[in-house]
XYZ file of C-alpha atoms in Angstrom:
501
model
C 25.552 32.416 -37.261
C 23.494 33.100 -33.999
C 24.863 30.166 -31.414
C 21.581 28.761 -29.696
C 23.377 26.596 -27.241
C 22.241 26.846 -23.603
C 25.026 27.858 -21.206
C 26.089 25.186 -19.164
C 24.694 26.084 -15.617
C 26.944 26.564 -12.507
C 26.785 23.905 -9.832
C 25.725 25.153 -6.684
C 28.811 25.883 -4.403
C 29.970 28.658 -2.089
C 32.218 29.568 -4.896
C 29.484 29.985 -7.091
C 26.759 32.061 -5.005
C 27.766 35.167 -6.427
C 26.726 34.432 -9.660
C 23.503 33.511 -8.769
C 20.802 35.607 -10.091
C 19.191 38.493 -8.042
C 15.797 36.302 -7.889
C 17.623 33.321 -5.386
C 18.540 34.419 -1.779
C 21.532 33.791 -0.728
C 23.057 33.460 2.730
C 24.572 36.902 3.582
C 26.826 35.447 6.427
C 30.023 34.215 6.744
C 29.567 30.277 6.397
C 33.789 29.789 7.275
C 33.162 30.833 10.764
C 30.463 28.866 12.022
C 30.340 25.806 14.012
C 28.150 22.563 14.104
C 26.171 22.714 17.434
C 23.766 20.186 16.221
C 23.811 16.991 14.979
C 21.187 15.685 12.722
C 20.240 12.432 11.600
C 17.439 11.439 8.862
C 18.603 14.815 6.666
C 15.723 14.684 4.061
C 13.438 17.278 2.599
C 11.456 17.550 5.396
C 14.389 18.280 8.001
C 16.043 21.106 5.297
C 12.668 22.529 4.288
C 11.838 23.153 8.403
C 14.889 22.928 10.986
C 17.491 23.672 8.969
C 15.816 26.569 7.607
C 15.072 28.085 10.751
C 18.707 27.927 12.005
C 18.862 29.688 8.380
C 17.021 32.367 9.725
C 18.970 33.225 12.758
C 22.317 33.092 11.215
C 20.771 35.666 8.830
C 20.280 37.536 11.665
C 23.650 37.605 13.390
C 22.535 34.635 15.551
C 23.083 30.968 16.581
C 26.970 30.788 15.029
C 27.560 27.890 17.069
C 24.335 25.827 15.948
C 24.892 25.212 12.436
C 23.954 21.670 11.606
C 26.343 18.656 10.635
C 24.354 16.121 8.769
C 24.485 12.185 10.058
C 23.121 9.201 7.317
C 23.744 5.335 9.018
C 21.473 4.201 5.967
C 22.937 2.875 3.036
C 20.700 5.035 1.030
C 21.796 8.142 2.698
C 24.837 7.485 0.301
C 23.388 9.692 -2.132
C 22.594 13.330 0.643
C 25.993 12.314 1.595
C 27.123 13.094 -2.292
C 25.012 15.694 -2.794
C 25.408 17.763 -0.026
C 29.556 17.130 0.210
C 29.740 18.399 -3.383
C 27.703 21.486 -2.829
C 29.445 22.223 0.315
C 26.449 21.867 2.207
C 24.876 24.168 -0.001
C 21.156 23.514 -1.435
C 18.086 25.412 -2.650
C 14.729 25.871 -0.778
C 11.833 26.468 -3.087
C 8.554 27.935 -2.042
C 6.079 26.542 -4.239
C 2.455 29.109 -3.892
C -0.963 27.650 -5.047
C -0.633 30.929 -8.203
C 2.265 29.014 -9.510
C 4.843 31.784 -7.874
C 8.591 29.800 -6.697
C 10.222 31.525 -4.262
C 14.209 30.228 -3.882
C 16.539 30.714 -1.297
C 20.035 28.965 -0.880
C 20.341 27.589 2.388
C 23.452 27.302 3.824
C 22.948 26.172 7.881
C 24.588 22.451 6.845
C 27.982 22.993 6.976
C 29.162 19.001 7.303
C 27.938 15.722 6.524
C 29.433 12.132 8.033
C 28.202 8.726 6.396
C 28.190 6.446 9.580
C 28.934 3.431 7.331
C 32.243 5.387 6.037
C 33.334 6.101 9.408
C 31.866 5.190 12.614
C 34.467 6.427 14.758
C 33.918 10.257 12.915
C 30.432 10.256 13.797
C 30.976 9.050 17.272
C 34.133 11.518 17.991
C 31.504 14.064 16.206
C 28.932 13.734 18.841
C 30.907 13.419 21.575
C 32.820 16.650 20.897
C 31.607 19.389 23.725
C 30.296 21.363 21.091
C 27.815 19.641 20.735
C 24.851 20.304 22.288
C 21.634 19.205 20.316
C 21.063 15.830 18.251
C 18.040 16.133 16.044
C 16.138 13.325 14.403
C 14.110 12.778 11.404
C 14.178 8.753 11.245
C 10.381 8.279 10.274
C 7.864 7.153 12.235
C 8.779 3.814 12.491
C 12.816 4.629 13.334
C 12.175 4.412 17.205
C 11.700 0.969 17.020
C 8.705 0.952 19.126
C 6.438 -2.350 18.985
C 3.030 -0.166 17.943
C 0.799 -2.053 20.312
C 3.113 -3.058 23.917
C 4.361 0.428 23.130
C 8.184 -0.977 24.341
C 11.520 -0.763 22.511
C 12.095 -4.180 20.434
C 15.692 -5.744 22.111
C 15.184 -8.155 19.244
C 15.152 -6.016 16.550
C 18.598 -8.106 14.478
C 20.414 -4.500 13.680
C 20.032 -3.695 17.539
C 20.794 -6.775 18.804
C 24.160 -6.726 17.056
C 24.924 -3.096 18.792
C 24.232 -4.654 21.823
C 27.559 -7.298 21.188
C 30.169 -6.707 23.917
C 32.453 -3.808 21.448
C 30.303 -4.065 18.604
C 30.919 -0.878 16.226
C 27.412 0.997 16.186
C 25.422 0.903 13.020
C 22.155 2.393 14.559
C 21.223 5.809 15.829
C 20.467 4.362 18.890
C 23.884 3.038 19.329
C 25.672 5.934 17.981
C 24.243 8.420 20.395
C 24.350 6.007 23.138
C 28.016 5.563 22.534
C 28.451 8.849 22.575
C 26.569 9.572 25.918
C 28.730 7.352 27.139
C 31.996 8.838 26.151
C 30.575 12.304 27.373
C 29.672 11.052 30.724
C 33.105 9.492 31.280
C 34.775 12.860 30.534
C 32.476 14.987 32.745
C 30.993 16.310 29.175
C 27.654 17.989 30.043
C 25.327 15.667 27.990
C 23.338 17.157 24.569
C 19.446 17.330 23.983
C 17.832 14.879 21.751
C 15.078 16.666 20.012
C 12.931 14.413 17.925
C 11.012 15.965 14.855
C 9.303 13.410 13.940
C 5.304 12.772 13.298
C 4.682 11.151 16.788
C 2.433 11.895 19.394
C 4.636 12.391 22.521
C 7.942 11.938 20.107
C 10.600 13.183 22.650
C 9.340 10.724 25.045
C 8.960 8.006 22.341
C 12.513 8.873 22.127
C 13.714 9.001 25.761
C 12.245 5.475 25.864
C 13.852 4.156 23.057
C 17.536 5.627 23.716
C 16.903 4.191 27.138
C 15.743 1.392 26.649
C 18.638 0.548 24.737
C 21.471 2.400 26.631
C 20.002 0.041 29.492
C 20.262 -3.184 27.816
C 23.696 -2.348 27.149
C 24.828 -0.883 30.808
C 21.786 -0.160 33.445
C 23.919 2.469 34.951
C 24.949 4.153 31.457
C 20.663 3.657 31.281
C 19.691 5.896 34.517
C 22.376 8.158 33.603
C 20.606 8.838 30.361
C 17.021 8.816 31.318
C 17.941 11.686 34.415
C 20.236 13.819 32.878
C 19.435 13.959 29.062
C 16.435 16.294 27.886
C 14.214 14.989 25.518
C 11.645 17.748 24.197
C 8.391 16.693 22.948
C 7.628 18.955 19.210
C 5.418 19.505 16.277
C 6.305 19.800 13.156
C 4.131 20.847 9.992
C 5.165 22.153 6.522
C 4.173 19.621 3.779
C 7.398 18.353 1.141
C 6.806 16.148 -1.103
C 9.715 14.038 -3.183
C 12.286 16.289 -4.941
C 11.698 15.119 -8.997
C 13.877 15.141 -11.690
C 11.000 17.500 -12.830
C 11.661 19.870 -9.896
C 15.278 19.875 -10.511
C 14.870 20.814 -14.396
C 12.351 23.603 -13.087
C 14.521 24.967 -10.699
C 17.316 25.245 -13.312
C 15.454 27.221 -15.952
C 13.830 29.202 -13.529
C 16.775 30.579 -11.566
C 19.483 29.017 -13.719
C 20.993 27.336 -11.176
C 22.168 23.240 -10.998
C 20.872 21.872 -7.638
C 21.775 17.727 -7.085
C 19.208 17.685 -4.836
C 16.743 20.703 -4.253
C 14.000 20.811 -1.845
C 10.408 21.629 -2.617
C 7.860 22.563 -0.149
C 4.699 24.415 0.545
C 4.512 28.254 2.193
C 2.901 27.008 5.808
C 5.341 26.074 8.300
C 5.140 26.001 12.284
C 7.365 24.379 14.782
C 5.470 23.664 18.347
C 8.509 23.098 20.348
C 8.739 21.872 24.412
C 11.594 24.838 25.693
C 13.606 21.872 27.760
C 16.764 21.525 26.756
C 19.981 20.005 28.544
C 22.873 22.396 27.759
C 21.559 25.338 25.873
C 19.688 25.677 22.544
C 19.650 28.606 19.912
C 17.272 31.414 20.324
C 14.450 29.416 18.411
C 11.899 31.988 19.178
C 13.450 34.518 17.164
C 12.649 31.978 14.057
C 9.247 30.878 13.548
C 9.694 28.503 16.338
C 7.042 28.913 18.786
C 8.251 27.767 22.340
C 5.853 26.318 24.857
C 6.131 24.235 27.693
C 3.271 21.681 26.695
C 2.917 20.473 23.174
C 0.424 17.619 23.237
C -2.388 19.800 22.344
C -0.509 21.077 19.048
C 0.861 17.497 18.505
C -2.714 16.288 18.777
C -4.244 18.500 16.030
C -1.712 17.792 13.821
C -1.882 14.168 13.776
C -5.688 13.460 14.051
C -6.177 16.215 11.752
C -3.322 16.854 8.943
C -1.768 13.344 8.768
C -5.191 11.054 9.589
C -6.750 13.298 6.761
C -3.732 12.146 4.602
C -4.362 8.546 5.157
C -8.244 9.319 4.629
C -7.340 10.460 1.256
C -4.327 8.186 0.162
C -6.464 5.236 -0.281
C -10.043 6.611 -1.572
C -7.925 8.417 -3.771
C -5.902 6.231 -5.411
C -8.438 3.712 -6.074
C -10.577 6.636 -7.752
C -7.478 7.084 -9.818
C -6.114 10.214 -9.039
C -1.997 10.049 -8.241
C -1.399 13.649 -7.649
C -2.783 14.767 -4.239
C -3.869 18.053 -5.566
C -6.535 16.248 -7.827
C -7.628 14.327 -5.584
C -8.614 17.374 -2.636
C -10.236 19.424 -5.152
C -12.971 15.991 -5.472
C -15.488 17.246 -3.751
C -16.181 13.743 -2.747
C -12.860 13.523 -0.818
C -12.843 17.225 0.402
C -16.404 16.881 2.038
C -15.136 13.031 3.120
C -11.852 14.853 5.002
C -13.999 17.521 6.697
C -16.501 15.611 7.894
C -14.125 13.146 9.183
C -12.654 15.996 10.673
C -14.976 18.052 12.175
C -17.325 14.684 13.483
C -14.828 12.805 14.923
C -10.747 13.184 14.923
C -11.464 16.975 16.531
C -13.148 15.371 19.438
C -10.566 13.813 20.875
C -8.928 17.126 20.806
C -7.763 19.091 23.799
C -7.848 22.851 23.619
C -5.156 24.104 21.392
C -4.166 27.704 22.739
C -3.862 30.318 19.782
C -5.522 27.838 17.304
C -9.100 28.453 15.557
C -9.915 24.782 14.754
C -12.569 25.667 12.391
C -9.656 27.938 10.519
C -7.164 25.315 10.817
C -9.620 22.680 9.171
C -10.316 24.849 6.489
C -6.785 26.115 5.621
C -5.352 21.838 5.647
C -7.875 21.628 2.457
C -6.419 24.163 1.165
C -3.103 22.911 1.496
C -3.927 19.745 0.403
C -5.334 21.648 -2.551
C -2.447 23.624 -3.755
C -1.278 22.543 -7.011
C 1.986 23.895 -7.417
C 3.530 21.352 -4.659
C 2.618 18.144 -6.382
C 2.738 15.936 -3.870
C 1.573 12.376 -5.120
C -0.470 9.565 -3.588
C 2.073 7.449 -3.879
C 3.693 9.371 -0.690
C 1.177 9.384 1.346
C -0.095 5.860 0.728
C 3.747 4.242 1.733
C 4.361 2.913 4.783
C 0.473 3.125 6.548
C 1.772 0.407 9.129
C 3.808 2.749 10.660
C 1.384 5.671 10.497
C -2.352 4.898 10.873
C -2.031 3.112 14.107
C -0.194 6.231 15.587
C -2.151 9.151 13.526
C -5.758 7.117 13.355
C -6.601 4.349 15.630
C -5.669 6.930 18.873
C -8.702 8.354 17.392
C -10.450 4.976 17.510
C -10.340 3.703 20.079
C -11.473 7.636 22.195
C -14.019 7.812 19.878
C -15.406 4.368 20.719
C -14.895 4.637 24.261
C -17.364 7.225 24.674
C -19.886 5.969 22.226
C -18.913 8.353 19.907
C -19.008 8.226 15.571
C -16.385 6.402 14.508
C -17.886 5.183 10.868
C -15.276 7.752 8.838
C -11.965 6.727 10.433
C -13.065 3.008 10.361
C -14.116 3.734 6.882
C -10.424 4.789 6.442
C -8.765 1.712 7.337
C -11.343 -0.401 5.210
C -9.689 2.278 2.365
C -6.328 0.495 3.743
C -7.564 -2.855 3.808
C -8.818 -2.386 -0.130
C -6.200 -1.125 -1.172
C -3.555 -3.217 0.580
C -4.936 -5.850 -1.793
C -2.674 -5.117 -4.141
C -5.389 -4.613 -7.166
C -6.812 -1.515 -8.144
C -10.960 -1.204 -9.102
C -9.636 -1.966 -13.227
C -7.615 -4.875 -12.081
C -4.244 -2.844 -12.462
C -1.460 -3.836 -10.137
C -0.773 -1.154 -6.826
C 2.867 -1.011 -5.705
C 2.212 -1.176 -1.921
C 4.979 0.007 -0.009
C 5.652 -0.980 3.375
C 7.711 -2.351 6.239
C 5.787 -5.008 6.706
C 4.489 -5.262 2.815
C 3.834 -9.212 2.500
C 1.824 -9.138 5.825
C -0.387 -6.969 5.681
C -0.948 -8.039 1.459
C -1.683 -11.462 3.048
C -4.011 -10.104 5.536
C -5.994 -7.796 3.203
C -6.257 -10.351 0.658
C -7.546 -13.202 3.128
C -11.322 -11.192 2.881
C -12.520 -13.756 0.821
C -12.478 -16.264 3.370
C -12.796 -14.196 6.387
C -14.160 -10.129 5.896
C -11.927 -9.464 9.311
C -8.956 -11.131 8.223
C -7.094 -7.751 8.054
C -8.122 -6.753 11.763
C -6.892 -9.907 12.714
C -3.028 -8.466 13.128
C -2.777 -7.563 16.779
C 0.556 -6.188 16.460
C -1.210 -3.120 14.442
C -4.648 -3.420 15.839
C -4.319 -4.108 19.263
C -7.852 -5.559 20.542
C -9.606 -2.931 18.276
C -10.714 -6.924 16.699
C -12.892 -7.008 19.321
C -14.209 -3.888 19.389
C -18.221 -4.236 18.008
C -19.040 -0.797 16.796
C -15.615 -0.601 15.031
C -15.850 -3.958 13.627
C -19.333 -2.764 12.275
C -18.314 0.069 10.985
C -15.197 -1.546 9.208
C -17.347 -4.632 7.782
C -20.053 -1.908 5.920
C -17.390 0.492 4.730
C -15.278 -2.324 3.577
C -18.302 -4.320 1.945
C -19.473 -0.454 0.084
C -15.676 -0.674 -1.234
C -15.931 -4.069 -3.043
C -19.385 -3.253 -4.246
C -19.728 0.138 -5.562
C -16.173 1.291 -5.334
C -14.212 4.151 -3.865
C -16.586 6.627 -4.973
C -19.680 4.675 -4.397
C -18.340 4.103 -0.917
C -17.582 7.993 -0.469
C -21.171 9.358 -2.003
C -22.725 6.714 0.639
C -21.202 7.687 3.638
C -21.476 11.033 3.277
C -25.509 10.822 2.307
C -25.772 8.685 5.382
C -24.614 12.204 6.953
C -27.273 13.953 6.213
C-alpha cells in the first residue's frame, strides 16, 4: 500500500536551515557571533520586510556584525512576535510576491533577540542602556508619537504617559523606556544611541525628537536638554508595501517551499529607504544596502505621503463602498485608477518640492502598478483602519497648500467626503462596515450627524483644524459628499472625473 500522508514539515529554526530546500535563501553567516547594535520597537511586517532585511544584506556581505537587531514589544499584543520569533530563534521567511505570480523566499536571520517589556522591564531597560547599543528604531504607527494632530505638541495627559511620569514609576511606554535609558547612559558617561524613526510621517525623526523630549522634560528638564542636544534623530522614508500575513500566506508558503513559518512576512518587490546620514554614535554601512543616504529627506518624504499613502486613502473608501475588499480589484477599476492619477498629477504633486533622482511622472505611474499587483493581496480593510491617524498627516497637508494658493482641491476633499461616507458605518446595500479606529465612536458620531448638519464631520477640530472654515474646501466637501449619498461611490467617481474634462 502506497502511504499518501504528507510529511510533517520542519519548523523553522537554525537547526533546521539545512534542510531547507535549494529554492529558500538562507543566511550564509554565522548568526552565534553577532551582536544586537539596534534596538527595535513596533517589529511587524513592515519593519522585517524593510530594515531588518537590509541589515540582512550586509551581514551577507561580511558587514554590520555588531548591528543585528533585538526586537522590543511593550504591547500586550506583541505577545504573539514575542512567541513566534523566540521559537524560531529569530528566524522567519521573507516572501517576494511578483505581479506573474513568481514567490521569491529568503530566511532572514538579522533578529537575533526579542524582550516583551511587560515580562521584564528591567531587561529591556538594562538592554538599551548597554554601550552596545547604538541605534533604537521605531515602527509604532503613525499615531505612536502621541502627537495632538492639530497643536502639533506631545499630549502630557495621555493616562499611559502620565503614569510614567509617577516619581519611580516602572516604564510601560516607549517613551519611557528609552528615556530611562538615556538617562542611565548619561549618568555613566555612555555616549547616547540614535533614534531613527521609520515611520509614515512627514518630518518623523523630528516628530520624534519632540516627543522623547517632550517627555524626558516633563520628567527632569535637565535629563530634557540633555536629550534634545546630544541625541540624533534622523528624519527617513520608507516604502515597500506589506500587507497582513494570512493563514492563507502561511499554508502557501508551506507547500511552496515546504517549510512551517509561525509568522511569515509577505511583501511586494519595490523597496527604498530615503535615510537623513546623522547619527549619534555610529551606524552600519547602510549605503552598501539599498539604503540611499542623503542629508535632506523632506522632498522624498513628501512624495511618498501625498502620493503613495493619500492615494491609499483615495482608494480605501471609494473602494470599499463599490465593493471591492482586495486592493488589487479595486486599482485595476478604471474608475479608481483614473480617480488616483488625477488626484495625483492635479493636485497632491503640487505641493511637491523637487525630488532629486525621481521622475514624478514614472513614479506616478509605477504606484498604480503597485497598487495593481495581484499576487500581494493587500485588502481594503488595511488601508481603510485607522484614517484618524493618517489622512490629516498624508492628506489635509495637501489641503490646506492647495487652498492657500487657490489651487484644485475638489479630489482630496472628495477623499475625505469618501471618509465621511464611509465612517457611517453602512455600506450603499445597507450592510454593516467594521470601522476601525482610535477614535472609532467619534468620528461614527460625527459622520452620522449629516442628517442634521452636512458639516457635522468637519466639525472635529482636533482632526480638522480650521479647515471648517475654509470656503472652497467646505464646497468642495459638501458636493462630493452630497454625489456620495445620491448616486454612490461610482456615480460620485464617473462625475468628478467628467467634470475633468
Amino acid at each position: 500500500m502506497t502511504d499518501t500522508t504528507t510529511p510533517a514539515l520542519a519548523p523553522l529554526r537554525n537547526a533546521t536551515l539545512s534542510s531547507l530546500p535549494a529554492t529558500v535563501q538562507v543566511p550564509s553567516y554565522d548568526r552565534a557571533g553577532l551582536t544586537a547594535g539596534i534596538v527595535h520597537f513596533g517589529v511587524g511586517g513592515f519593519h522585517r520586510a524593510h530594515q531588518a532585511l537590509m541589515i540582512d544584506d550586509l551581514l551577507e556581505q561580511g558587514l554590520a556584525r555588531n548591528y543585528a537587531i533585538c526586537g522590543v514589544g511593550v504591547m500586550p499584543s506583541d505577545a504573539r512576535m514575542r512567541d513566534a520569533l523566540l521559537e524560531q530563534d529569530g528566524l522567519y521567511t521573507l516572501v517576494v510576491k511578483h505581479p506573474d505570480g513568481t514567490l521569491d523566499a529568503r530566511v532572514i536571520g538579522s533578529i537575533i533577540d526579542y524582550l516583551f517589556a511587560p515580562d521584564d522591564v528591567e531587561a529591556v531597560i538594562v538592554r538599551l542602556a548597554s554601550p552596545e547599543v547604538k541605534i533604537v528604531s521605531l515602527t509604532v504607527t503613525e499615531g505612536g508619537y502621541n502627537i495632538h494632530p492639530v497643536s502639533g505638541r506631545f499630549d502630557l495627559s495621555n493616562p499611559q504617559v502620565a503614569a510614567d511620569l509617577q516619581a519611580d514609576a516602572a516604564p510601560t511606554t516607549v517613551f519611557g523606556l528609552v528615556v530611562e535609558a538615556l538617562r542611565r547612559r548619561r549618568e555613566r558617561s555612555t555616549p547616547p544611541f540614535t533614534v531613527m524613526s521609520c515611520d509614515n510621517l512627514q518630518d518623523n525623526g523630528r516628530v520624534a525628537r519632540r516627543s522623547f523630549v517632550a517627555f524626558a522634560t516633563a520628567k527632569d528638564a535637565d535629563l530634557g536638554a540633555w536629550i534634545d542636544a546630544s541625541v540624533s534623530f534622523p528624519n527617513s522614508m520608507v516604502d515597500r508595501i506589506t500587507p497582513v500575513t494570512t493563514d492563507d500566506d502561511r499554508a502557501q508558503i508551506a507547500k511552496a517551499f515546504g517549510l512551517a513559518d509561525r509568522w511569515p512576512v509577505v511583501c511586494e518587490p519595490f523597496l527604498q529607504w530615503v535615510l537623513e546620514d546623522a547619527f549619534t554614535d555610529g551606524r552600519p554601512p547602510y549605503e552598501k544596502s539599498a539604503a540611499q543616504l542623503v542629508s535632506d529627506v523632506e522632498p522624498y518624504e513628501l512624495m511618498k505621503l501625498r502620493l503613495l499613502n493619500a492615494s491609499h486613502q483615495g482608494l480605501a473608501y471609494f473602494a470599499h463602498l463599490m465593493g471591492y475588499r482586495l486592493v488589487h480589484d479595486a486599482a485595476a477599476d478604471p474608475l479608481i485608477a483614473g480617480f488616483l492619477r488625477a488626484y495625483m498629477d492635479r493636485e497632491g504633486s503640487l505641493t511637491l518640492k523637487p525630488v532629486p533622482g525621481i521622475d514624478l511622472e514614472d513614479y506616478k505611474t509605477q504606484l498604480i502598478e503597485r497598487f495593481s499587483n495581484p499576487g500581494v493581496r493587500d485588502t481594503v480593510a488595511r488601508l481603510a483602519a485607522e484614517s484618524s491617524d493618517r489622512i490629516p498627516k498624508w492628506l489635509l497637508p495637501v489641503i490646506r497648500e492647495q487652498s492657500a494658493r487657490g489651487g484644485e482641491l475638489a479630489l482630496s476633499a472628495a477623499i475625505v467626503a469618501s471618509w465621511a461616507r464611509y465612517a457611517e458605518g453602512i455600506d450603499e446595500h445597507g450592510e454593516p462596515i467594521d470601522v476601525v479606529d482610535r477614535v472609532k465612536d467619534t468620528v461614527m458620531q460625527n459622520a452620522t450627524g449629516y442628517a442634521s448638519d452636512p458639516h457635522s464631520f468637519l466639525l472635529d477640530r482636533d482632526l480638522f483644524g480650521d479647515l471648517i472654515d475654509d470656503d472652497a474646501f467646505v464646497a468642495a466637501y459638501d458636493h462630493a459628499l452630497g454625489l456620495l449619498h445620491t448616486v454612490g461611490a461610482r456615480g460620485t467617481l464617473e462625475h468628478l472625473l467628467k467634470s475633468l474634462d
